[in-house]
Amino acid sequence: MADCKVSSGTVACLALIKGNRMWIADLGDCRAVLITEGNKPNPISKEHSPSKNEAEAERLRKLGVQVQGGYVGEHVAVSRAFGNVDYERGSKVAGIVSDPDVYQIEVDESADFLLLDSDGIWDALKDQFVMTHARKALRTNEKPQDAAAAVTENAANVSRADNAAAIVVVVKFPEPLPTIERLGICGATFCDGPRAKEMGRSEAKDAVWQFFVESVRDNLHIVLTMSPVGSALRVRMRMFPALVNCCTIDWFLPWPDEALLGVSARQLSGMQGISEELKESVSKACCFVHQEVIRTSAVFEERLRRKVYVTPKSYLDLISLYLEMIQEKKEEKDVSLKRLQTGVDKIDEANEFVNNLQEELTKLAPVISEKIKEADELVPVVTEEQKKAEVIKEKVSSEEVVVRKQADEVKAIADDAQRDLDIAMPALESALKSLDALDKKDIQEIKSFAKPPPLVMLTMEAVNVLLQEKPDWDTAKKVLNRPTFLQDLKGFDKDNIPEKVLKQLTKYVTKPEYTVEAVGNQSKAAKSLCMWTYAMDTYSKVAKEVEPKKQKVAELNDKLAKANAELKAKQDNLHEVESQVAALQKKLNDTVSEKDRLVAEAQLTKDRLARADILTVGLKDEGIRWRETVASIRQDIVNLTGDVFLSSASISYYGPFTGTYRAEIVDAWLTELKRLQIPSGDTFDLREVMGNPVEIREWNLQGLPADAVSINNGVMVSRGKRWPLMIDPQSQGNKWIKKKEGKELKTIKMTNPKMLLILEGCIRTGAPMLMEDIEETLDPALEPVLLKAVYEDNNRLQIKLGDSEVDYDKDFLFYMTTKMPNPHYFPEVCIKVTVINFTVTFDGLEEQLLNEVVSKEIPETLQRRVELMLQLADDKKVLKQLEDKILKLLSESSGNILDDQVLISTLGESKETSTAVNERVKAAEEAAVEIDAACKQYTEVATRGSILYFVIADLANINPMYQFSLFYFVRLFKNCMDKAAKSDDIDIRMTNLANQILNGVFQNVCRGLFEDNKLTCSFLIATALQRHAGEITHPEWSLLLRGLGLLDMTQKPANPDPDFFTDKMWDYMYAIQQYSPERCPDLCQHMTDNLEAWKEWVRHDTPHLLKLPADYDELNQLHYFHYLLLLKGLAQEKLLVAIQEHTRRCLGENFIIFPTATVAELYADSTRSTPIVFVLSTGADPTSMLLRFAQELDMASTMGVISLGQGQGPKAIKMVDEACKKGTWVLLQNCHLYKTFMPQLEKMCETLEESNMIHKDFRLFLTSMPAAYFPVPVLQNGIKLTTEPPKGLRANVMRSFLPMTDEQLSDSSKDKEWRKLQFGLKFFHAVIQERRKFGPLGWNIRYEFNDSDLETSTTITHNMLELDGPIPWDTLLFVIGHINYGGRVTDDNDRKCLLAILEKYVTPKILEPGYTFSESGTYRCADNSDTADIESWRKFVAGFPLSEQPEVFGMHDNANISFMSQESEKVLNSVLSIQPREAGGGGGKSSEEIVLEISAEQESRLPERLHTENAHADSFAMSEETGLMTSLGTCLSQEMARFNRLLQQMTTTLKQLQKAVKGIIVMTGELDDMFNSLLNNGVPNIWTKDGIGYPCLKPLNSWFEDMILRFDFFRDWIEGGIPIAYWISSFYFPQGFLTSVLQGYSRKELIPVDQLSFEFVMQDTSDPHELDGAPAEGIYIHGLFMDGAAWSFEDMVIDDQEFGTMFVKSPVINFIPWKDKKANNEKYRCPIYKTSIRAGTLSTTGHSTNFVLAIEVETLNDPSYWTLKGAAMLTMLND
């Protein structure tokens, strides 16, 4: 396993063990577990007794560990049980086994945990250990000394060697950590002296502490666990070899079936209501579901390149969710069943009861008649007695009136007297109260006056008068001295005061100075006495008036008493009479009551009959429906076991999959359930089982698409146990969540610095939260929320968020969305969230676009449709509520239901309402059908839009810059509808809409594509439309893209002409026949019967425009797509033009001729919030084009331009902010160079969309090379334009004419020459750019000529023409060819080619009439070039062929074969790259097996080393003159050393690779690259780097055979002596070999070597074996191949190739050393290159790494003829 090549979903575990083995813990990537444990073996080991083993095994089983074979001594048992589980569980296993105390510390992200030594680890842990135990003790309110003792005991346990207790510390990376606080507890606290003494250590504090530290550290074990997903593990293992060399390594494999079955069986054991057999079946189904998803995820990844990790967390969720949901659904179904059954029972009860009601009514009739008769007889008697009683009552009543009148008179007089008394009584009471306030002191005060004050004297005199004493002071004193003085005053007989006394009193009280206030001023006591005298005076006066009235009242009361007595006697008599009447009346009432009761009972029976009619007839339909529903529910309850199981499985597992794969998974599950006899429905749909129809309608109204996939996504969002993470590239789920949750929803991004604060607020308040634009990793701070780590503290739900403990509201909801179309979420993310694929579906988008079309075309219909939808939703909701209400009333009714008038009335009202609603629903549904039919007329347009979108969305898989959001597409879709031609005829309008949408969308998208991909896009659109229409079948489509596949060839007909049809071609023809049996059932036979016609068709220059031989296409009604299939098999070089023709026929000319967009068009489509993105290609710069346009709009002077790079971000932000305010433009160049700024750029563009404060004239322009990190939202919503030379000669020339004006065209004094030279330069510019498409045949090095070269050359030409005199042609050639364009050219042969091309256009001949640029005459100047305006020139250029032939470049037609084949392959590969992959046959070898087989085979075939032991005497001969080895011998020895070095490298690496694959050694980065190279049939870089290998482009198998041949050549040379001819291809350094030849000649002839060169003599053969012997002079060279030319052995000159023959062997060449050789300009200097790429670099030897030398060859043509053809020789081919 050392190479770390593992299947997805497994978890690697590395154990750094110091001491004995330990249990392996399974954690996530970047985590570590540090474990200390005793010196004894594992708690369960071989040394333990069997009983202990079994006991421990049982304990582990209870804890969820799968123990195999009853033996638990090996950690493999745990590995298998806990492989691929959630990342905390493995550490729990390690803890469970040793029963440890667990501590968790946090490490700073800068810490490098791999470099921690044992001291560092212990330093990090020891204080944590101390601190935790101390706190644990102190939390229990122990005394400090007890706490210390507890810590000491724990520490001692760790330090004792015979104790197996352990400390487990989980270290998480790279979460931030606080510094570990230190308690500073003395070491002596932790270890007792005696223990240290036993070990022979000192008992001093420091020594004891050191002993403790050493004891723990010596037993410290370290476990590192990490996930192998991705490259992190591989990189770590290479960076730190100790991870492999110093660790015990274990893999945690996926759970086997036994573990899965064990877990499910145990979890389901407590399930109620099903049999044990069914439990076992469900347990097996759980296992099948898990394994089936694993299998499907592998296919899913293979076909769609989407990673889905299946972890045991999903398995556990499946089981727990199933147990939860089965109970929930059972209760739900039971409630529904009970309510419906109650309703049915009540209706049945009413039906049974009504049969008895009529009989009861008949029995009551005679009883009621008898009671009526009795009542009638009693009425007269009672009436007569009532009359008598009335007479008596009248008499008594009249007497009562008289008596009552008398009583009223008495009362009136008494009241009058009382009123008079009420006047005097307040004063009297006040006086008496004042007397009460007096005490002896007050009386003493008055007595103490020797001579009292006048008013006091006056008061006492008045008192004496009332007491009938003398009115003097002495008498007054006596009176005051009386003990009963105050009592006498209070009890004074005020009613019998003598008249005389009253007269005397009047004299006092009438004196003006005698007032209460005045007296009070002189004496308080006297004041009270004064008040008393006044009260006596007032009372006596009132009493005189009241006395007569009292006497009269007494008289009247006597009379009244007599009258009342008489009245009482008469009333008693009346009461007796009334009692008699009442008795008669009671008898009458009882009789009438009985009669009324019987009548009421009869009426009740009638009412019951009426209500029964309401119940039985009114609810008849409901009763029928309820009975059917009851039966259905009973069956559903039976099927719940399977249906809920499938629902749980769907929610737990299939979220990441697309709709097609979900259906496949569910079908497999359902089939397995049937096999296991688990009851379930015949079909399964998650929304049918778990969805609520009313809730689903709400979702649809909130924006959730109505297709099945989207609805199921909604169900998973609402029912999943984990928070949903939605893969939502089109933001449909995002918009739905926002509408669903409304204003309470908090929306943030993970980059928000206040994320945790906002999240905390939502958790506290229960507000929903949406986190947008999630990347592939999640913030570790979110982990408690994702894991729902909620705990209860003092009856409060809380969650730990960061360092805070936050109150948790159960209403809190958390949603996450990502716009990434294909994110790669590692298992550590997948186990925490429910990943749900919300990618828009075809049906969902089609419905959305249909709404857009209908809203534009028939808005009133759409409005009506929306209203009906809302009405239907409301009405169905009302119906559901009414039914619930009816059922609720029925279920809650008690007693006889027919007596519940409210219930029956409510039922009647509900029935009436439901009837009305049902009628409305029926009418609405009928109207909806009509409206839908009207809307469906526009389905074709919506379908076309949906097809277009999915084609465009797939383009992002070709290039990351081809991003288009759904929002952008819909906006473009609507704009196209606005531009479509109007028509009242719906068919014409539909055609107009479809065509405008097709053209508008393509043109808008096309301008953002590179030239290489424009045809790909149009071809994709064409074939997508045809595949949707069924014109192209899937097998035919797959055949074009993927080839034959696994096709049975046993029935293949014989090849009629093997020389013409290769086996590959004939196989392909047979495949067409097999994959298209309806159209091509007899293709092979037809080709055999019409062989010559088919050959002629294939050889034709334009077979794609011809009919098929013998009218095969018409006879079989072939689609043009079959032409593509035929041409791919027979003439692939012509497939590209056939693709163009196919696209033209399907879509039109506009889809193969791609217009060049202008900045003005982009500006017209842009807004202030829409950035314009220029996608760059090498050498392209749109700045000048943009500046010209800015000048036209007067924006250039204020336009801000910044080239982004390090440190330019703040400047760019500031510039954009200012421009937003001022309304100016900003250009940010080279965004790809500032990767770290891209997130800020994305945020800036989002701000532009959200803000309304931006100036309307503001525009933001961006330029960037294609980069995967460029912000996707900016690309999706921005306007894109690729800047590169157009593809094709015509398009390139046309592009040069687009910015020109008539003034520029005629701006010269030499107008005629200027016009033609301008055209010639533009054509030259196009030719040298288009020549690049031929690869090394065109240019050795691909030069990026750009518009500035053309502009400069045009300006110089203009200036030269303005000079007096003739045109300086040579000057123009030199300046343009050597400086302007030639300045970019670094290869001498390319420079020659450039000048040869330029001489065709900068020549006096161009001014001659009829001069052409190609032999065919197709390309030339316009005939009216002297007078043509710019528009005429453009039309003229538009007449050029769409695809140019090689002859315009001066090249052979074979050049086009290679190019066209490559271009065809490129288009098909681009199309194939975005298609779902098709799974191949299973059962093949694994990658490791293949590589081991290849490496073993190659190792066995490696040649022996080259050595000199058996060397021939001539091979390394020594010169007699110099005593030195000959030059060729030296060259041979150098080559031998190089090949031996290569052999040594191959031998070593092949052995190492085999060991690495087997896990014996570390799989290094170089070995890993070698592994991949061998797997892909490529030559490993480790064999070629640092000059070890030689340049070669062959695939591995050919390279290996070639390498063996090279060894053989040199071995023959060494052992056989000097060869007759030298195989030039075999040399590492052929230049060195040729130099050694010259050197040998130099030494022989004593000529300076720098004066020597070669003369080349071609031999009349290419086979060295036909040579008679070595040449007289020089050497023979063979093994060269001619590229771009051939050799005529007849004329012995270089010649043109035969059509279709790309390479030919060159003749054997005699290289003859020649002194002072002069170049022959009449011969073609043919360059020799090592490889076909031709380009090379200057090496340290001074020679090119590729170019060898140029040889002169005879030619019948001008040498420039071959220069333009790119004729050269190669030392080797690529195959």
PDB file of C-alpha atoms in Angstrom, residues 94-244:
ATOM      1  CA  ALA A  94      -8.942   3.215  20.821  1.00  0.00           C
ATOM      2  CA  GLY A  95     -10.315   4.643  24.019  1.00  0.00           C
ATOM      3  CA  ILE A  96     -12.835   1.872  24.518  1.00  0.00           C
ATOM      4  CA  VAL A  97     -10.214  -0.813  24.320  1.00  0.00           C
ATOM      5  CA  SER A  98      -7.986   0.688  26.998  1.00  0.00           C
ATOM      6  CA  ASP A  99     -10.768   2.357  28.984  1.00  0.00           C
ATOM      7  CA  PRO A 100      -8.832   5.645  29.184  1.00  0.00           C
ATOM      8  CA  ASP A 101      -9.446   9.167  30.309  1.00  0.00           C
ATOM      9  CA  VAL A 102      -9.759  11.406  27.264  1.00  0.00           C
ATOM     10  CA  TYR A 103      -8.220  14.855  26.870  1.00  0.00           C
ATOM     11  CA  GLN A 104      -8.460  17.176  23.934  1.00  0.00           C
ATOM     12  CA  ILE A 105      -5.937  19.863  23.158  1.00  0.00           C
ATOM     13  CA  GLU A 106      -5.879  22.205  20.217  1.00  0.00           C
ATOM     14  CA  VAL A 107      -2.842  22.986  18.139  1.00  0.00           C
ATOM     15  CA  ASP A 108      -2.091  26.234  16.358  1.00  0.00           C
ATOM     16  CA  GLU A 109      -2.363  26.008  12.598  1.00  0.00           C
ATOM     17  CA  SER A 110       1.297  26.909  12.283  1.00  0.00           C
ATOM     18  CA  ALA A 111       2.313  23.827  14.298  1.00  0.00           C
ATOM     19  CA  ASP A 112       3.888  21.021  12.329  1.00  0.00           C
ATOM     20  CA  PHE A 113       2.570  17.950  14.097  1.00  0.00           C
ATOM     21  CA  LEU A 114       4.666  15.569  12.045  1.00  0.00           C
ATOM     22  CA  LEU A 115       7.862  16.995  13.534  1.00  0.00           C
ATOM     23  CA  LEU A 116       6.848  16.783  17.184  1.00  0.00           C
ATOM     24  CA  ASP A 117       9.367  14.770  19.142  1.00  0.00           C
ATOM     25  CA  SER A 118       8.432  12.897  22.271  1.00  0.00           C
ATOM     26  CA  ASP A 119       9.604  15.720  24.505  1.00  0.00           C
ATOM     27  CA  GLY A 120       7.542  18.207  22.613  1.00  0.00           C
ATOM     28  CA  ILE A 121       4.491  15.984  22.751  1.00  0.00           C
ATOM     29  CA  TRP A 122       4.825  15.425  26.466  1.00  0.00           C
ATOM     30  CA  ASP A 123       5.365  19.125  27.107  1.00  0.00           C
ATOM     31  CA  ALA A 124       2.129  19.761  25.284  1.00  0.00           C
ATOM     32  CA  LEU A 125       0.272  17.106  27.231  1.00  0.00           C
ATOM     33  CA  LYS A 126       1.531  16.878  30.771  1.00  0.00           C
ATOM     34  CA  ASP A 127       0.044  20.121  32.025  1.00  0.00           C
ATOM     35  CA  GLN A 128      -3.190  19.336  30.250  1.00  0.00           C
ATOM     36  CA  PHE A 129      -3.238  16.019  32.093  1.00  0.00           C
ATOM     37  CA  VAL A 130      -2.570  17.733  35.413  1.00  0.00           C
ATOM     38  CA  MET A 131      -5.040  20.491  34.751  1.00  0.00           C
ATOM     39  CA  THR A 132      -7.858  18.172  33.735  1.00  0.00           C
ATOM     40  CA  HIS A 133      -7.567  15.889  36.753  1.00  0.00           C
ATOM     41  CA  ALA A 134      -7.307  18.832  39.107  1.00  0.00           C
ATOM     42  CA  ARG A 135     -10.373  20.463  37.660  1.00  0.00           C
ATOM     43  CA  LYS A 136     -12.263  17.218  37.685  1.00  0.00           C
ATOM     44  CA  ALA A 137     -11.582  16.841  41.382  1.00  0.00           C
ATOM     45  CA  LEU A 138     -12.345  20.455  42.235  1.00  0.00           C
ATOM     46  CA  ARG A 139     -15.633  20.381  40.332  1.00  0.00           C
ATOM     47  CA  THR A 140     -16.912  17.884  42.854  1.00  0.00           C
ATOM     48  CA  ASN A 141     -16.357  20.441  45.655  1.00  0.00           C
ATOM     49  CA  GLU A 142     -13.603  18.360  47.219  1.00  0.00           C
ATOM     50  CA  LYS A 143     -11.128  19.867  49.568  1.00  0.00           C
ATOM     51  CA  PRO A 144      -7.874  20.984  47.985  1.00  0.00           C
ATOM     52  CA  GLN A 145      -5.944  18.221  49.651  1.00  0.00           C
ATOM     53  CA  ASP A 146      -8.475  15.641  48.426  1.00  0.00           C
ATOM     54  CA  ALA A 147      -8.204  17.070  44.920  1.00  0.00           C
ATOM     55  CA  ALA A 148      -4.454  16.775  45.055  1.00  0.00           C
ATOM     56  CA  ALA A 149      -4.776  13.190  46.229  1.00  0.00           C
ATOM     57  CA  ALA A 150      -7.088  12.367  43.349  1.00  0.00           C
ATOM     58  CA  VAL A 151      -4.650  13.808  40.870  1.00  0.00           C
ATOM     59  CA  THR A 152      -1.807  11.933  42.496  1.00  0.00           C
ATOM     60  CA  GLU A 153      -3.711   8.673  42.216  1.00  0.00           C
ATOM     61  CA  ASN A 154      -4.445   9.194  38.534  1.00  0.00           C
ATOM     62  CA  ALA A 155      -0.868  10.139  37.777  1.00  0.00           C
ATOM     63  CA  ALA A 156       0.385   7.154  39.665  1.00  0.00           C
ATOM     64  CA  ASN A 157      -1.900   4.914  37.656  1.00  0.00           C
ATOM     65  CA  VAL A 158      -0.345   6.182  34.474  1.00  0.00           C
ATOM     66  CA  SER A 159       3.172   5.764  35.752  1.00  0.00           C
ATOM     67  CA  ARG A 160       2.765   2.211  37.022  1.00  0.00           C
ATOM     68  CA  ALA A 161       4.049  -0.275  34.501  1.00  0.00           C
ATOM     69  CA  ASP A 162       1.566  -2.931  35.535  1.00  0.00           C
ATOM     70  CA  ASN A 163      -1.455  -0.760  34.865  1.00  0.00           C
ATOM     71  CA  ALA A 164      -3.134  -0.779  31.459  1.00  0.00           C
ATOM     72  CA  ALA A 165      -4.925   2.539  31.883  1.00  0.00           C
ATOM     73  CA  ALA A 166      -4.265   5.000  29.101  1.00  0.00           C
ATOM     74  CA  ILE A 167      -4.489   8.634  28.238  1.00  0.00           C
ATOM     75  CA  VAL A 168      -6.064   9.411  24.878  1.00  0.00           C
ATOM     76  CA  VAL A 169      -5.551  12.896  23.580  1.00  0.00           C
ATOM     77  CA  VAL A 170      -7.223  13.982  20.370  1.00  0.00           C
ATOM     78  CA  VAL A 171      -5.316  16.690  18.546  1.00  0.00           C
ATOM     79  CA  LYS A 172      -7.214  18.462  15.804  1.00  0.00           C
ATOM     80  CA  PHE A 173      -5.587  20.365  12.965  1.00  0.00           C
ATOM     81  CA  PRO A 174      -5.616  23.145  11.948  1.00  0.00           C
ATOM     82  CA  GLU A 175      -8.187  24.657  14.281  1.00  0.00           C
ATOM     83  CA  PRO A 176      -6.915  27.627  16.323  1.00  0.00           C
ATOM     84  CA  LEU A 177      -6.107  27.009  19.944  1.00  0.00           C
ATOM     85  CA  PRO A 178      -5.722  29.000  23.113  1.00  0.00           C
ATOM     86  CA  THR A 179      -2.459  28.687  24.972  1.00  0.00           C
ATOM     87  CA  ILE A 180      -2.627  25.837  27.479  1.00  0.00           C
ATOM     88  CA  GLU A 181      -2.727  27.314  30.908  1.00  0.00           C
ATOM     89  CA  ARG A 182      -0.434  25.862  33.501  1.00  0.00           C
ATOM     90  CA  LEU A 183      -1.518  25.129  37.036  1.00  0.00           C
ATOM     91  CA  GLY A 184       1.972  25.035  38.499  1.00  0.00           C
ATOM     92  CA  ILE A 185       1.238  22.120  40.763  1.00  0.00           C
ATOM     93  CA  CYS A 186       4.329  20.704  42.385  1.00  0.00           C
ATOM     94  CA  GLY A 187       5.654  17.442  41.005  1.00  0.00           C
ATOM     95  CA  ALA A 188       5.490  15.803  44.409  1.00  0.00           C
ATOM     96  CA  THR A 189       1.715  16.002  44.174  1.00  0.00           C
ATOM     97  CA  PHE A 190       1.690  13.510  41.360  1.00  0.00           C
ATOM     98  CA  CYS A 191       3.993  10.712  42.387  1.00  0.00           C
ATOM     99  CA  ASP A 192       4.464   9.351  45.835  1.00  0.00           C
ATOM    100  CA  GLY A 193       7.983   8.883  47.142  1.00  0.00           C
ATOM    101  CA  PRO A 194       7.661   5.162  47.921  1.00  0.00           C
ATOM    102  CA  ARG A 195       6.891   4.324  44.301  1.00  0.00           C
ATOM    103  CA  ALA A 196       9.972   6.193  43.145  1.00  0.00           C
ATOM    104  CA  LYS A 197      11.950   4.537  45.885  1.00  0.00           C
ATOM    105  CA  GLU A 198      10.845   1.104  44.683  1.00  0.00           C
ATOM    106  CA  MET A 199      12.314   1.917  41.309  1.00  0.00           C
ATOM    107  CA  GLY A 200      15.546   2.974  42.905  1.00  0.00           C
ATOM    108  CA  ARG A 201      14.986   6.680  42.334  1.00  0.00           C
ATOM    109  CA  SER A 202      15.448   9.644  44.649  1.00  0.00           C
ATOM    110  CA  GLU A 203      12.430  10.863  46.587  1.00  0.00           C
ATOM    111  CA  ALA A 204      13.268  14.507  46.092  1.00  0.00           C
ATOM    112  CA  LYS A 205      10.496  16.579  44.524  1.00  0.00           C
ATOM    113  CA  ASP A 206      12.308  17.285  41.254  1.00  0.00           C
ATOM    114  CA  ALA A 207      13.458  13.688  40.944  1.00  0.00           C
ATOM    115  CA  VAL A 208       9.988  12.335  41.619  1.00  0.00           C
ATOM    116  CA  TRP A 209       8.536  14.702  39.051  1.00  0.00           C
ATOM    117  CA  GLN A 210      11.152  13.643  36.503  1.00  0.00           C
ATOM    118  CA  PHE A 211      10.396  10.001  37.300  1.00  0.00           C
ATOM    119  CA  PHE A 212       6.739  10.654  36.633  1.00  0.00           C
ATOM    120  CA  VAL A 213       7.445  12.387  33.316  1.00  0.00           C
ATOM    121  CA  GLU A 214       9.753   9.598  32.164  1.00  0.00           C
ATOM    122  CA  SER A 215       7.303   6.877  33.161  1.00  0.00           C
ATOM    123  CA  VAL A 216       4.529   8.369  31.093  1.00  0.00           C
ATOM    124  CA  ARG A 217       6.681   9.379  28.142  1.00  0.00           C
ATOM    125  CA  ASP A 218       8.295   5.960  27.866  1.00  0.00           C
ATOM    126  CA  ASN A 219       4.869   4.463  27.267  1.00  0.00           C
ATOM    127  CA  LEU A 220       3.638   7.158  24.897  1.00  0.00           C
ATOM    128  CA  HIS A 221       2.093   5.867  21.677  1.00  0.00           C
ATOM    129  CA  ILE A 222       1.217   8.030  18.707  1.00  0.00           C
ATOM    130  CA  VAL A 223      -1.399   7.377  16.057  1.00  0.00           C
ATOM    131  CA  LEU A 224      -1.718   9.522  12.954  1.00  0.00           C
ATOM    132  CA  THR A 225      -4.859   9.018  10.911  1.00  0.00           C
ATOM    133  CA  MET A 226      -5.628  10.659   7.618  1.00  0.00           C
ATOM    134  CA  SER A 227      -7.859  10.206   4.624  1.00  0.00           C
ATOM    135  CA  PRO A 228      -6.273   9.015   1.371  1.00  0.00           C
ATOM    136  CA  VAL A 229      -8.792  10.985  -0.676  1.00  0.00           C
ATOM    137  CA  GLY A 230      -7.037  13.524  -2.826  1.00  0.00           C
ATOM    138  CA  SER A 231      -3.303  14.035  -2.950  1.00  0.00           C
ATOM    139  CA  ALA A 232      -2.643  15.220   0.619  1.00  0.00           C
ATOM    140  CA  LEU A 233      -1.684  11.810   1.998  1.00  0.00           C
ATOM    141  CA  ARG A 234       0.491  10.988  -0.971  1.00  0.00           C
ATOM    142  CA  VAL A 235       2.312  14.318  -0.676  1.00  0.00           C
ATOM    143  CA  ARG A 236       2.828  13.905   3.061  1.00  0.00           C
ATOM    144  CA  MET A 237       4.274  10.447   2.689  1.00  0.00           C
ATOM    145  CA  ARG A 238       6.751  11.683   0.126  1.00  0.00           C
ATOM    146  CA  MET A 239       7.706  14.721   2.160  1.00  0.00           C
ATOM    147  CA  PHE A 240       8.105  12.664   5.315  1.00  0.00           C
ATOM    148  CA  PRO A 241       9.372   9.160   4.479  1.00  0.00           C
ATOM    149  CA  ALA A 242       9.346   8.323   8.193  1.00  0.00           C
ATOM    150  CA  LEU A 243       5.575   7.985   7.896  1.00  0.00           C
ATOM    151  CA  VAL A 244       6.239   4.798   5.971  1.00  0.00           C
TER     152      VAL A 244
END
